[in-house]
Amino acid sequence: MRYGIIADIHGNLAAFKEVIKHLRGVDQIWCLGDVVGYGPDPNECIELLASFSHLCIAGNHDLGAIGKIDLDDFSLDARIACEWTGRELTLQSLNYLQNLPLELNPIDDVTLVHGSPRNPIWEYIISTWDAEANFHHFTSKVAFVGHTHIPIVFQKFPKDTRLPAGPPTGRAGQVCQAIGLEEGKVFTLREGFRYIINVGSVGQPRDGNPKASFIIFDSEKFSFEYHRVSYPIEETQEKMESNKLPAFLIYRLTHGI
Ligand code: ZN
């Protein structure tokens, strides 16, 4: 089976529509949370996602927009956008967001969470240290995550692996490494290794590349293709402007920061 795995759409319909064009052939879409927040089209993004066979888990913005978590923990811009989103949500969207689980195991050997297996809502896995700690909090071969908006693979070596000589992977005894992804390339998950894979963000990339990010996962081969696609950023920015969403949130889309 082939699965389109996406995260952090953030109400950016123009970006999401472009990604969807590339996911037409997949068997199911797995969305790792933050369907809403930041962007100008929360309801439309939920509707589009719901029109496909899909699974979705909750992100911090999804829960913030419906009042399930405290917005005091958000940055000011995020809070303003989240409050705006909350006011915009239709009853149908509200209902959709209220029923999202925090974690899913859709097939053997796969875990889906928004932030991290240890703290699905809030933790950002940004280093091999964070990843190393999190490998103890799930049992499947791979956990797919979002939340940081930065695509990356954390690979944990089998217990008896001798680490190669070369740059240190961190503190002594650490057996996990970070691997960057190359656009359009296939990454195969190796036998005996375990993985935490961040699929990047559809609607607000933060790795310096403004193009929308997603992967297509093949559950038979245990491999995935990593993709970035351009979308009409100005379309989203104009809607954000007319809704008076914070200026930095508009600006950052141009640069992918
Ligand atoms: Zn997010």
Coordinates of N, CA, C and O in Angstrom, one line a residue, residues 23-122:
L23 N -0.9 13.4 -4.6 CA -1.3 12.3 -3.8 C -2.5 11.5 -4.3 O -3.1 10.7 -3.7
R24 N -2.9 11.8 -5.6 CA -4.1 11.2 -6.2 C -4.0 9.7 -6.2 O -5.0 9.0 -6.0
G25 N -2.8 9.2 -6.4 CA -2.7 7.7 -6.6 C -2.5 6.9 -5.3 O -2.4 5.7 -5.3
V26 N -2.4 7.6 -4.2 CA -2.1 6.8 -2.9 C -3.4 6.2 -2.4 O -4.5 6.5 -2.7
D27 N -3.2 5.1 -1.6 CA -4.3 4.4 -1.0 C -4.9 5.1 0.1 O -6.1 5.0 0.4
Q28 N -4.2 5.9 0.9 CA -4.7 6.6 2.0 C -3.8 7.8 2.4 O -2.6 7.7 2.1
I29 N -4.3 8.9 2.9 CA -3.5 10.0 3.4 C -3.4 9.9 4.9 O -4.4 9.7 5.6
W30 N -2.2 10.0 5.4 CA -2.1 10.1 6.9 C -1.6 11.6 7.2 O -0.6 12.0 6.7
C31 N -2.4 12.3 8.0 CA -2.1 13.7 8.3 C -1.6 13.7 9.8 O -2.4 13.3 10.7
L32 N -0.5 14.3 10.1 CA 0.1 14.3 11.4 C -0.2 15.6 12.2 O 0.5 16.0 13.1
G33 N -1.4 16.2 12.0 CA -1.8 17.3 12.8 C -1.5 18.7 12.4 O -0.7 18.9 11.4
D34 N -2.1 19.6 13.1 CA -2.1 21.1 12.7 C -2.6 21.3 11.3 O -2.0 21.9 10.4
V35 N -3.8 20.8 11.1 CA -4.6 21.1 9.9 C -4.9 22.6 9.8 O -4.9 23.2 8.8
V36 N -5.1 23.2 11.0 CA -5.5 24.6 11.0 C -4.4 25.4 11.9 O -3.5 24.9 12.4
G37 N -4.7 26.7 11.9 CA -3.8 27.6 12.7 C -2.8 28.3 11.7 O -2.4 27.6 10.7
Y38 N -2.5 29.6 11.8 CA -1.7 30.4 11.0 C -2.4 30.8 9.7 O -2.4 32.0 9.4
G39 N -2.9 29.9 8.9 CA -3.3 30.2 7.5 C -4.8 30.6 7.5 O -5.5 30.5 8.4
P40 N -5.2 31.1 6.3 CA -6.5 31.8 6.1 C -7.6 30.8 5.8 O -8.8 31.3 5.7
D41 N -7.4 29.5 5.5 CA -8.5 28.7 5.1 C -8.7 27.4 5.9 O -8.6 26.3 5.4
P42 N -8.9 27.6 7.2 CA -9.0 26.4 8.1 C -10.2 25.4 7.7 O -9.9 24.2 7.6
N43 N -11.3 26.0 7.4 CA -12.5 25.1 7.1 C -12.3 24.4 5.8 O -12.6 23.2 5.7
E44 N -11.8 25.1 4.8 CA -11.6 24.5 3.5 C -10.5 23.4 3.5 O -10.6 22.4 2.8
C45 N -9.5 23.6 4.4 CA -8.5 22.5 4.5 C -9.0 21.3 5.1 O -8.7 20.2 4.7
I46 N -9.9 21.5 6.1 CA -10.5 20.3 6.8 C -11.4 19.6 5.8 O -11.4 18.4 5.7
E47 N -12.2 20.4 5.1 CA -13.1 19.8 4.1 C -12.4 19.0 3.0 O -12.8 17.9 2.6
L48 N -11.3 19.6 2.5 CA -10.5 18.9 1.5 C -9.9 17.6 2.0 O -10.0 16.5 1.4
L49 N -9.3 17.7 3.2 CA -8.7 16.5 3.8 C -9.8 15.4 4.0 O -9.6 14.2 3.7
A50 N -11.0 15.8 4.5 CA -12.0 14.9 4.8 C -12.6 14.2 3.6 O -13.3 13.2 3.7
S51 N -12.4 14.8 2.4 CA -13.0 14.3 1.2 C -12.1 13.1 0.7 O -12.5 12.4 -0.3
F52 N -11.0 12.8 1.3 CA -10.2 11.6 1.0 C -10.2 10.6 2.0 O -10.5 10.9 3.2
S53 N -9.9 9.3 1.7 CA -9.7 8.3 2.7 C -8.4 8.7 3.5 O -7.4 8.9 2.9
H54 N -8.6 8.9 4.7 CA -7.5 9.5 5.5 C -7.5 9.2 7.0 O -8.6 8.8 7.5
L55 N -6.4 9.3 7.7 CA -6.4 9.3 9.1 C -5.7 10.6 9.5 O -4.9 11.1 8.8
C56 N -6.1 11.1 10.7 CA -5.5 12.4 11.1 C -5.4 12.4 12.6 O -6.3 11.9 13.3
I57 N -4.3 12.9 13.1 CA -4.2 13.1 14.6 C -4.2 14.6 14.9 O -4.0 15.4 14.0
A58 N -4.3 14.9 16.2 CA -4.4 16.3 16.6 C -3.0 16.9 16.8 O -2.0 16.3 17.3
G59 N -2.9 18.2 16.4 CA -1.7 19.0 16.7 C -2.0 20.1 17.7 O -3.2 20.3 18.0
N60 N -1.0 20.8 18.2 CA -1.3 21.8 19.2 C -2.2 22.9 18.7 O -3.1 23.4 19.4
H61 N -2.1 23.3 17.4 CA -2.9 24.3 16.9 C -4.4 23.9 16.7 O -5.3 24.7 16.9
D62 N -4.6 22.6 16.3 CA -5.9 22.0 16.2 C -6.6 22.1 17.6 O -7.8 22.5 17.7
L63 N -5.9 21.8 18.6 CA -6.5 21.8 20.0 C -6.6 23.2 20.5 O -7.6 23.5 21.2
G64 N -5.6 24.1 20.2 CA -5.7 25.5 20.6 C -6.9 26.2 20.0 O -7.6 27.0 20.7
A65 N -7.2 25.9 18.7 CA -8.3 26.6 18.0 C -9.6 26.3 18.6 O -10.6 27.0 18.5
I66 N -9.7 25.1 19.2 CA -11.1 24.7 19.8 C -11.1 24.8 21.3 O -12.0 24.3 21.9
G67 N -10.1 25.4 21.8 CA -10.1 25.7 23.3 C -9.7 24.5 24.2 O -9.9 24.5 25.4
K68 N -9.1 23.4 23.6 CA -8.8 22.3 24.4 C -7.5 22.4 25.1 O -7.2 21.7 26.1
I69 N -6.6 23.3 24.6 CA -5.4 23.6 25.3 C -5.2 25.1 25.5 O -5.8 25.9 24.7
D70 N -4.4 25.5 26.4 CA -4.3 26.9 26.8 C -3.4 27.7 25.8 O -2.3 27.2 25.5
L71 N -3.9 28.8 25.3 CA -3.2 29.5 24.3 C -2.0 30.4 24.9 O -1.2 31.0 24.2
D72 N -1.9 30.4 26.2 CA -0.8 31.1 26.9 C 0.5 30.5 26.5 O 1.6 31.1 26.6
D73 N 0.5 29.2 26.1 CA 1.7 28.5 25.8 C 2.2 28.8 24.3 O 3.2 28.3 23.9
F74 N 1.4 29.5 23.6 CA 1.7 29.9 22.2 C 2.5 31.2 22.1 O 2.3 32.0 23.0
S75 N 3.2 31.3 21.0 CA 3.8 32.6 20.8 C 2.7 33.6 20.4 O 1.6 33.2 20.1
L76 N 3.0 34.9 20.5 CA 1.9 35.9 20.3 C 1.3 35.8 19.0 O 0.0 35.7 18.8
D77 N 2.1 35.7 17.9 CA 1.5 35.6 16.5 C 0.7 34.3 16.4 O -0.4 34.3 15.8
A78 N 1.2 33.2 17.0 CA 0.5 31.9 16.9 C -0.9 32.1 17.6 O -1.9 31.5 17.2
R79 N -0.8 32.7 18.7 CA -2.0 32.9 19.5 C -3.1 33.7 18.8 O -4.3 33.4 18.7
I80 N -2.6 34.8 18.2 CA -3.6 35.7 17.5 C -4.2 34.9 16.3 O -5.4 35.0 16.1
A81 N -3.4 34.2 15.6 CA -3.9 33.4 14.5 C -4.8 32.3 15.0 O -5.8 32.0 14.3
C82 N -4.5 31.7 16.1 CA -5.3 30.6 16.6 C -6.7 31.1 17.1 O -7.7 30.4 16.9
E83 N -6.7 32.3 17.7 CA -7.9 32.9 18.1 C -8.8 33.2 16.9 O -10.0 33.0 16.9
W84 N -8.1 33.8 15.9 CA -8.9 34.1 14.6 C -9.5 32.8 14.1 O -10.6 32.8 13.7
T85 N -8.6 31.7 14.0 CA -9.1 30.4 13.5 C -10.3 29.9 14.3 O -11.3 29.5 13.7
G86 N -10.2 30.0 15.6 CA -11.3 29.6 16.4 C -12.6 30.3 16.1 O -13.7 29.6 16.1
R87 N -12.6 31.6 15.8 CA -13.8 32.3 15.4 C -14.3 31.9 14.1 O -15.5 32.0 13.8
E88 N -13.4 31.5 13.2 CA -13.8 31.1 11.8 C -14.4 29.7 11.7 O -15.1 29.5 10.7
L89 N -14.1 28.9 12.6 CA -14.4 27.4 12.4 C -16.0 27.2 12.3 O -16.7 27.7 13.2
T90 N -16.4 26.4 11.4 CA -17.8 26.0 11.3 C -18.0 24.9 12.3 O -17.1 24.3 12.9
L91 N -19.3 24.7 12.6 CA -19.6 23.6 13.5 C -19.1 22.3 13.1 O -18.6 21.5 13.9
Q92 N -19.1 22.1 11.8 CA -18.6 20.8 11.2 C -17.1 20.7 11.4 O -16.6 19.6 11.8
S93 N -16.3 21.8 11.2 CA -14.9 21.8 11.5 C -14.6 21.5 13.0 O -13.7 20.8 13.3
L94 N -15.4 22.2 13.8 CA -15.2 22.1 15.2 C -15.3 20.6 15.7 O -14.5 20.1 16.4
N95 N -16.4 20.0 15.1 CA -16.6 18.6 15.4 C -15.5 17.7 14.9 O -15.1 16.8 15.7
Y96 N -15.0 18.0 13.8 CA -13.9 17.2 13.2 C -12.7 17.3 14.1 O -12.1 16.3 14.5
L97 N -12.3 18.5 14.5 CA -11.1 18.7 15.3 C -11.3 18.1 16.7 O -10.3 17.6 17.3
Q98 N -12.5 18.2 17.2 CA -12.7 17.6 18.6 C -12.5 16.1 18.7 O -12.2 15.6 19.7
N99 N -12.6 15.5 17.6 CA -12.6 14.0 17.6 C -11.2 13.4 17.2 O -11.1 12.2 17.0
L100 N -10.2 14.3 17.0 CA -8.9 13.8 16.6 C -8.2 13.1 17.7 O -8.1 13.7 18.8
P101 N -7.6 11.9 17.5 CA -6.8 11.2 18.5 C -5.4 11.8 18.6 O -5.0 12.6 17.7
L102 N -4.7 11.5 19.7 CA -3.3 12.1 19.8 C -2.3 11.2 19.2 O -1.2 11.6 18.9
E103 N -2.6 9.9 19.0 CA -1.6 9.0 18.5 C -2.3 7.9 17.7 O -3.4 7.5 18.1
L104 N -1.7 7.4 16.7 CA -2.3 6.2 16.0 C -1.2 5.2 15.6 O -0.1 5.6 15.3
N105 N -1.6 4.0 15.5 CA -0.8 2.9 14.9 C -1.6 2.3 13.8 O -2.2 1.3 13.9
P106 N -1.5 2.9 12.6 CA -2.4 2.5 11.5 C -2.1 1.2 10.9 O -3.0 0.5 10.4
I107 N -0.8 0.8 10.9 CA -0.4 -0.6 10.5 C 0.7 -1.0 11.4 O 1.3 -0.2 12.2
D108 N 1.1 -2.3 11.3 CA 2.2 -2.8 12.1 C 3.4 -2.0 11.9 O 3.7 -1.6 10.8
D109 N 4.2 -1.8 12.9 CA 5.5 -1.1 12.8 C 5.5 0.4 12.5 O 6.5 1.0 12.2
V110 N 4.3 1.0 12.6 CA 4.2 2.4 12.3 C 3.4 3.2 13.4 O 2.3 2.7 13.8
T111 N 4.0 4.2 13.9 CA 3.3 5.1 14.9 C 3.2 6.5 14.3 O 4.1 7.0 13.6
L112 N 2.1 7.2 14.5 CA 1.9 8.5 14.0 C 1.6 9.4 15.2 O 0.7 9.2 16.0
V113 N 2.4 10.5 15.4 CA 2.2 11.5 16.4 C 2.5 12.9 15.8 O 3.2 13.0 14.8
H114 N 2.0 13.9 16.4 CA 2.3 15.3 15.9 C 3.7 15.7 16.4 O 4.6 16.0 15.6
G115 N 3.9 15.8 17.7 CA 5.2 16.4 18.2 C 6.2 15.3 18.4 O 7.3 15.3 17.7
S116 N 6.0 14.4 19.4 CA 6.9 13.3 19.6 C 6.2 12.2 20.3 O 5.1 12.4 20.9
P117 N 6.7 11.0 20.3 CA 6.1 9.9 21.0 C 6.0 10.1 22.5 O 5.1 9.7 23.1
R118 N 7.0 10.8 23.0 CA 7.0 11.1 24.5 C 5.9 12.2 24.8 O 5.3 12.1 25.9
N119 N 5.8 13.2 24.0 CA 4.8 14.2 24.3 C 4.2 14.6 22.9 O 4.7 15.5 22.3
P120 N 3.1 13.9 22.6 CA 2.5 14.1 21.2 C 2.1 15.5 20.8 O 2.1 15.9 19.7
I121 N 1.8 16.3 21.8 CA 1.3 17.6 21.5 C 2.4 18.7 21.4 O 2.5 19.5 20.5
W122 N 3.4 18.7 22.3 CA 4.2 19.8 22.5 C 5.7 19.6 22.2 O 6.4 20.6 21.8

